[in-house]
Coordinates of C-alpha atoms and ligand atoms in Angstrom, one line a residue:
M1 CA -31.3 6.9 -8.6
K2 CA -28.9 8.5 -11.2
Q3 CA -27.0 11.3 -10.0
I4 CA -24.8 10.7 -7.2
A5 CA -22.8 13.5 -5.5
I6 CA -19.9 12.9 -3.0
V7 CA -18.7 15.6 -0.6
G8 CA -14.8 14.9 0.2
S9 CA -12.6 13.5 -2.2
G10 CA -10.0 12.0 -0.2
T11 CA -9.0 8.4 0.6
M12 CA -12.9 7.4 1.2
G13 CA -14.6 10.0 -0.9
N14 CA -12.5 8.8 -4.5
G15 CA -13.1 5.2 -3.4
I16 CA -17.0 5.6 -3.5
A17 CA -16.7 8.0 -6.7
H18 CA -15.0 5.1 -8.2
T19 CA -17.5 2.6 -7.5
F20 CA -20.4 4.6 -8.1
A21 CA -19.0 5.6 -11.4
Q22 CA -18.0 2.0 -12.3
F23 CA -21.7 0.6 -11.8
G24 CA -23.2 3.4 -14.0
Y25 CA -24.1 6.0 -12.0
Q26 CA -23.3 9.7 -12.8
V27 CA -21.3 11.3 -10.4
N28 CA -20.2 14.8 -9.0
L29 CA -16.9 14.7 -6.8
I30 CA -16.6 17.6 -4.5
D31 CA -14.4 19.1 -2.3
I32 CA -12.8 22.6 -1.0
N33 CA -9.7 21.4 -1.7
E34 CA -9.1 21.4 -5.9
E35 CA -5.7 20.1 -5.3
A36 CA -7.4 17.0 -3.2
L37 CA -9.9 16.4 -6.3
H38 CA -7.1 16.5 -8.8
H39 CA -5.2 14.2 -6.4
A40 CA -8.4 12.0 -6.5
V41 CA -8.7 11.8 -10.3
K42 CA -5.4 10.2 -10.7
T43 CA -5.7 7.8 -7.9
I44 CA -9.1 6.9 -9.5
G45 CA -7.4 6.1 -12.6
K46 CA -4.4 3.8 -11.1
N47 CA -7.3 1.9 -8.9
L48 CA -9.2 1.4 -12.4
D49 CA -5.7 0.6 -14.2
R50 CA -5.0 -2.2 -11.6
Q51 CA -8.5 -3.5 -12.4
V52 CA -8.1 -3.9 -16.2
T53 CA -4.6 -5.5 -15.2
K54 CA -6.7 -8.1 -13.2
G55 CA -8.8 -8.5 -16.0
S56 CA -11.6 -7.7 -13.6
I57 CA -12.6 -4.8 -16.1
T58 CA -11.6 -3.7 -20.1
I59 CA -10.0 -0.7 -20.7
A60 CA -13.4 0.4 -22.2
D61 CA -15.0 -0.3 -18.6
K62 CA -12.4 2.4 -17.4
E63 CA -12.8 5.0 -19.8
A64 CA -16.3 4.7 -19.5
T65 CA -15.9 4.8 -15.5
L66 CA -14.1 8.0 -15.7
S67 CA -16.2 9.7 -18.0
R68 CA -19.2 9.6 -15.4
I69 CA -17.0 11.4 -12.8
H70 CA -17.2 15.4 -12.9
T71 CA -15.3 17.3 -10.0
T72 CA -16.3 20.5 -8.8
A73 CA -15.5 22.7 -5.5
D74 CA -18.9 24.5 -5.9
L75 CA -21.2 22.3 -3.5
K76 CA -24.2 24.5 -4.5
A77 CA -23.8 23.2 -8.1
G78 CA -22.4 19.8 -7.3
V79 CA -25.5 18.5 -5.6
S80 CA -28.4 20.4 -7.3
Q81 CA -29.4 17.6 -9.1
A82 CA -28.4 14.7 -6.8
D83 CA -30.8 11.9 -6.0
L84 CA -28.4 10.9 -3.3
V85 CA -25.6 12.9 -1.6
V86 CA -22.6 10.8 0.0
E87 CA -20.7 13.0 2.4
A88 CA -17.3 11.6 2.8
A89 CA -15.3 14.6 4.3
T90 CA -12.9 14.8 7.2
E91 CA -14.1 13.1 10.5
N92 CA -15.5 16.4 12.4
I93 CA -18.3 16.7 13.9
E94 CA -18.9 21.0 13.4
L95 CA -17.5 20.3 10.2
K96 CA -20.3 17.6 9.3
L97 CA -23.1 20.0 10.6
N98 CA -22.3 22.8 8.4
I99 CA -21.9 20.5 5.1
F100 CA -25.5 18.9 6.2
R101 CA -27.1 22.3 6.9
E102 CA -25.8 23.3 3.4
L103 CA -27.0 20.3 1.7
D104 CA -30.3 20.5 3.3
V105 CA -30.8 24.1 1.3
Y106 CA -29.2 22.8 -2.1
A107 CA -30.4 19.3 -2.5
K108 CA -33.8 18.8 -3.9
P109 CA -36.2 17.8 -1.4
E110 CA -36.6 14.1 -2.4
A111 CA -33.0 13.5 -2.2
I112 CA -31.2 11.4 0.2
L113 CA -28.7 12.5 2.6
A114 CA -25.5 9.8 3.8
S115 CA -22.8 10.3 5.9
N116 CA -19.6 8.0 5.6
T117 CA -19.0 9.2 9.1
S118 CA -16.9 6.4 11.0
S119 CA -18.5 7.0 14.4
I120 CA -20.4 10.7 14.4
S121 CA -23.9 10.6 15.3
I122 CA -26.4 10.2 12.3
T123 CA -29.3 11.4 14.5
Q124 CA -27.2 14.6 15.5
I125 CA -26.3 15.2 11.9
A126 CA -30.3 14.6 10.9
A127 CA -31.2 17.1 13.4
V128 CA -29.8 19.9 11.9
T129 CA -31.7 19.5 8.6
G130 CA -35.3 19.7 7.7
R131 CA -35.6 15.7 6.3
G132 CA -34.6 13.9 9.2
T133 CA -36.5 10.7 7.7
Q134 CA -33.6 11.0 4.7
V135 CA -30.7 11.1 6.6
I136 CA -28.6 7.9 6.8
G137 CA -25.2 6.2 7.7
M138 CA -23.8 4.9 4.4
H139 CA -20.5 3.4 5.7
F140 CA -17.9 2.0 3.2
M141 CA -14.7 0.6 3.9
N142 CA -11.4 1.0 2.9
P143 CA -10.5 0.4 -0.3
V144 CA -14.0 1.0 -1.4
P145 CA -13.9 -0.6 -4.7
V146 CA -12.5 -3.9 -3.2
M147 CA -14.6 -4.0 0.2
K148 CA -17.9 -5.7 0.0
L149 CA -19.3 -4.4 3.4
V150 CA -21.4 -1.4 3.8
E151 CA -22.6 -0.7 7.0
V152 CA -26.0 0.9 7.0
I153 CA -26.8 3.2 10.0
R154 CA -30.3 3.9 10.9
G155 CA -30.7 7.1 12.7
Y156 CA -33.5 8.0 15.3
A157 CA -35.6 9.6 12.8
T158 CA -34.4 7.7 9.9
S159 CA -37.4 6.2 7.6
D160 CA -37.8 2.6 6.4
E161 CA -38.6 3.7 2.7
T162 CA -34.9 5.6 3.2
T163 CA -33.0 2.5 4.7
N164 CA -34.7 0.1 1.8
Q165 CA -33.5 2.7 -0.8
I166 CA -30.1 2.5 0.8
M167 CA -29.9 -1.1 1.3
A168 CA -31.1 -1.5 -2.7
V169 CA -28.4 0.9 -3.8
S170 CA -25.5 -0.8 -1.9
A171 CA -26.6 -4.1 -3.5
K172 CA -26.6 -2.2 -6.9
L173 CA -22.9 -1.6 -6.4
D174 CA -22.0 -5.5 -5.7
K175 CA -21.8 -5.1 -2.1
V176 CA -23.0 -6.6 1.1
P177 CA -25.1 -4.0 3.4
V178 CA -25.7 -4.8 6.9
E179 CA -28.3 -2.4 8.9
V180 CA -27.2 -1.3 12.3
N181 CA -28.4 1.4 15.1
D182 CA -27.1 4.5 15.5
Y183 CA -25.0 4.2 18.6
P184 CA -21.2 5.9 18.8
G185 CA -18.9 3.8 16.7
F186 CA -21.8 1.8 15.5
V187 CA -20.4 -1.9 15.2
A188 CA -17.3 -1.7 13.0
N189 CA -15.4 0.7 14.6
R190 CA -16.8 0.0 18.3
I191 CA -15.1 -3.2 17.9
L192 CA -12.3 -2.4 16.0
M193 CA -10.7 1.1 17.3
P194 CA -10.6 -0.4 20.8
M195 CA -8.0 -3.1 19.0
I196 CA -6.3 -0.5 17.1
N197 CA -5.6 1.3 20.5
E198 CA -4.7 -1.5 22.6
A199 CA -2.3 -2.2 20.1
I200 CA -0.7 0.9 20.0
T201 CA -0.3 0.9 23.8
T202 CA 0.9 -2.3 23.9
L203 CA 4.1 -0.8 21.5
F204 CA 4.1 2.4 23.5
E205 CA 4.4 0.5 26.6
G206 CA 7.5 -1.2 25.3
V207 CA 5.7 -4.7 25.0
A208 CA 6.6 -5.6 21.3
G209 CA 7.9 -3.6 18.5
V210 CA 5.8 -2.6 15.4
K211 CA 6.5 -5.8 13.1
E212 CA 5.9 -7.9 16.3
I213 CA 2.4 -6.6 17.4
D214 CA 1.4 -7.0 13.5
T215 CA 3.1 -10.2 12.9
V216 CA 1.1 -11.6 16.3
M217 CA -2.0 -10.2 15.0
K218 CA -1.6 -11.5 11.3
L219 CA -0.2 -15.0 11.8
G220 CA -1.8 -15.7 14.9
M221 CA -5.4 -14.2 14.6
A222 CA -5.7 -14.7 10.6
H223 CA -6.0 -10.9 10.4
P224 CA -5.1 -10.2 6.7
M225 CA -3.0 -7.1 7.9
G226 CA -1.5 -6.0 11.5
P227 CA -3.6 -3.5 13.8
L228 CA -1.2 -1.0 13.4
Q229 CA -0.5 -1.1 9.5
L230 CA -4.2 -1.2 9.3
A231 CA -4.2 2.2 11.4
D232 CA -1.8 3.6 9.0
F233 CA -3.8 2.7 6.1
I234 CA -7.2 4.0 7.7
G235 CA -5.2 7.3 9.0
L236 CA -3.7 7.9 12.4
D237 CA -6.0 11.3 12.1
V238 CA -9.4 9.3 11.5
C239 CA -8.7 6.9 13.9
L240 CA -7.7 9.6 17.0
A241 CA -11.1 11.4 16.0
I242 CA -13.3 8.0 16.3
L243 CA -11.7 7.2 19.5
Q244 CA -12.5 10.5 20.6
V245 CA -16.6 10.1 19.6
L246 CA -16.5 6.9 21.4
Q247 CA -14.8 8.7 24.5
Q248 CA -17.3 11.1 24.4
G249 CA -20.4 8.9 23.6
F250 CA -19.6 6.1 26.4
G251 CA -17.8 8.2 28.8
Q252 CA -15.9 5.4 29.6
A253 CA -12.0 5.7 30.2
K254 CA -11.4 2.5 28.3
Y255 CA -11.8 4.7 24.9
A256 CA -9.4 6.9 25.8
P257 CA -6.3 7.7 22.9
C258 CA -3.0 6.2 23.5
P259 CA -0.6 9.1 24.1
L260 CA 1.3 7.9 21.6
L261 CA -1.3 7.8 18.6
I262 CA -2.2 11.6 19.7
N263 CA 1.9 12.9 19.5
M264 CA 2.0 11.2 16.1
V265 CA -1.2 13.2 14.7
M266 CA 0.2 16.2 16.5
A267 CA 3.4 15.8 14.3
G268 CA 1.6 15.1 11.2
K269 CA 2.6 11.5 11.1
T270 CA -1.1 10.2 9.9
G271 CA 0.1 7.1 7.8
V272 CA 0.2 5.9 4.3
K273 CA -1.5 9.5 3.3
S274 CA 1.3 11.5 4.7
G275 CA 4.0 9.2 4.0
E276 CA 4.5 8.0 7.8
G277 CA 3.0 6.7 10.2
F278 CA 4.1 3.1 12.2
Y279 CA 5.8 2.3 9.3
D280 CA 7.7 4.5 6.4
Y281 CA 6.0 4.5 3.1
S282 CA 8.8 7.1 0.8
Q283 CA 10.6 3.8 -0.5
G284 CA 8.4 0.8 -0.1
I285 CA 7.2 0.0 3.4
K286 CA 9.6 -0.2 6.2
E287 CA 9.2 0.1 10.0
A288 CA 9.3 3.9 11.0
N289 CA 11.4 4.8 13.8
V290 CA 8.5 5.3 16.3
A291 CA 10.3 4.0 19.8
S292 CA 12.7 6.8 19.2
K293 CA 9.9 8.9 20.4
F294 CA 8.7 7.4 23.4
L295 CA 9.3 8.8 26.9
N296 CA 11.6 6.4 28.6
Q297 CA 13.7 5.7 25.5
Ligands
NAD1 N1 -10.2 6.4 6.0 C1 -10.7 5.5 6.3 O1 -10.1 4.1 6.2 C2 -12.4 5.4 6.5 C3 -13.1 4.5 6.1 C4 -14.8 4.7 6.8 C5 -15.0 5.6 6.8 N2 -14.3 7.3 6.8 C6 -14.8 8.1 7.1 O2 -15.0 8.7 5.5 C7 -14.6 10.4 6.0 C8 -13.4 10.7 5.0 O3 -12.4 10.3 5.5 P1 -11.3 10.1 4.6 O4 -9.8 9.2 5.2 O5 -11.5 10.0 3.3 O6 -10.7 11.7 5.0 P2 -9.4 12.5 4.0 O7 -8.7 13.3 5.1 O8 -8.7 11.7 3.4 O9 -10.1 13.5 2.9 C9 -10.9 14.1 3.6 C10 -11.6 14.9 2.4 O10 -12.9 16.0 2.8 C11 -12.4 17.4 2.0 N3 -13.0 18.1 2.7 C12 -12.7 19.0 4.0 N4 -13.6 19.6 4.2 C13 -14.7 19.9 3.1 C14 -15.9 20.5 2.7 N5 -16.4 21.5 3.7 N6 -16.5 20.5 1.5 C15 -15.8 19.5 0.6 N7 -15.0 18.7 1.2 C16 -14.4 18.9 2.4 C17 -10.8 17.8 2.7 O11 -10.0 18.4 1.3 C18 -10.4 15.9 1.9 O12 -9.8 16.2 0.7 C19 -14.4 10.2 7.7 O13 -15.8 10.6 8.2 C20 -14.3 9.3 7.8 O14 -14.3 9.1 9.4 C21 -13.0 6.9 6.9

């Protein structure tokens, strides 16, 4: 594998592009939104600068990495030469099914089509293509250049050959791939999202404040970040979308998203990317005024 195409240049897409390019792959980064592409390249530059400052890469490595990343809004041109396409577009099933229908037409017949989806069925995505054996989940964690795990999700039809190739390419990125089967939320989000949802419900019910909940989990459970801040980093819209997939997929009330989460997403308070979630990121990080929005306050 030499040529990689990444579809979607948001939080995850720019990190995935950064990582492949850093390890010598040629990357086409594709987005329908030109502004998002512009923002992604700026973010990659800043993150590479941080690696230079830490001494983990040289300035020459930074320049070489950036030179391997090409951006385009043209999906067909962007994927036509790719050996591997990693889709990291918005977590919405219809949107992803449409992208995979197009990828099946535009990508080389031998290309592997991977999705970075947090929760949507790989089996369902594969079924809209004519190459189900070559469709797989490649679930990177945020921030991609830093986090070691790649959750590799085998759909019902995914072949051993495809799985082995994705395990191998993940290892070449200095990641640790873990193979799991395709059920809602896979492993990572099936466990993480109910915890985040419970933290939001704990806040919503007035059991404790934002900082208190996060501090309990940081100092008491040795989590590096509290669940509310983690939700802000993931994106509250992404958290909501994953919980809805779990709720529909398992048909159990325990996955129902907290009304506070739904309200915050509807109000556009999606966390770090919007500047505010449970914390306000406009001037440093301070607690946002979430409690005043509760029904009983
Ligand atoms: N945010 C996280 O921490 C995280 C972690 C693991 C996996 N994921 C998954 O990664 C995927 C992307 O999430 P994100 O947080 O980067 O979202 P995001 O909202 O930051 O970025 C999504 C990008 O996709 C683009 N897009 C939408 N439709 C498109 C199309 N048809 N073609 C090309 N680009 C299109 C948007 O313009 C946007 O730039 C989702 O499936 C999400 O579940 C997210």
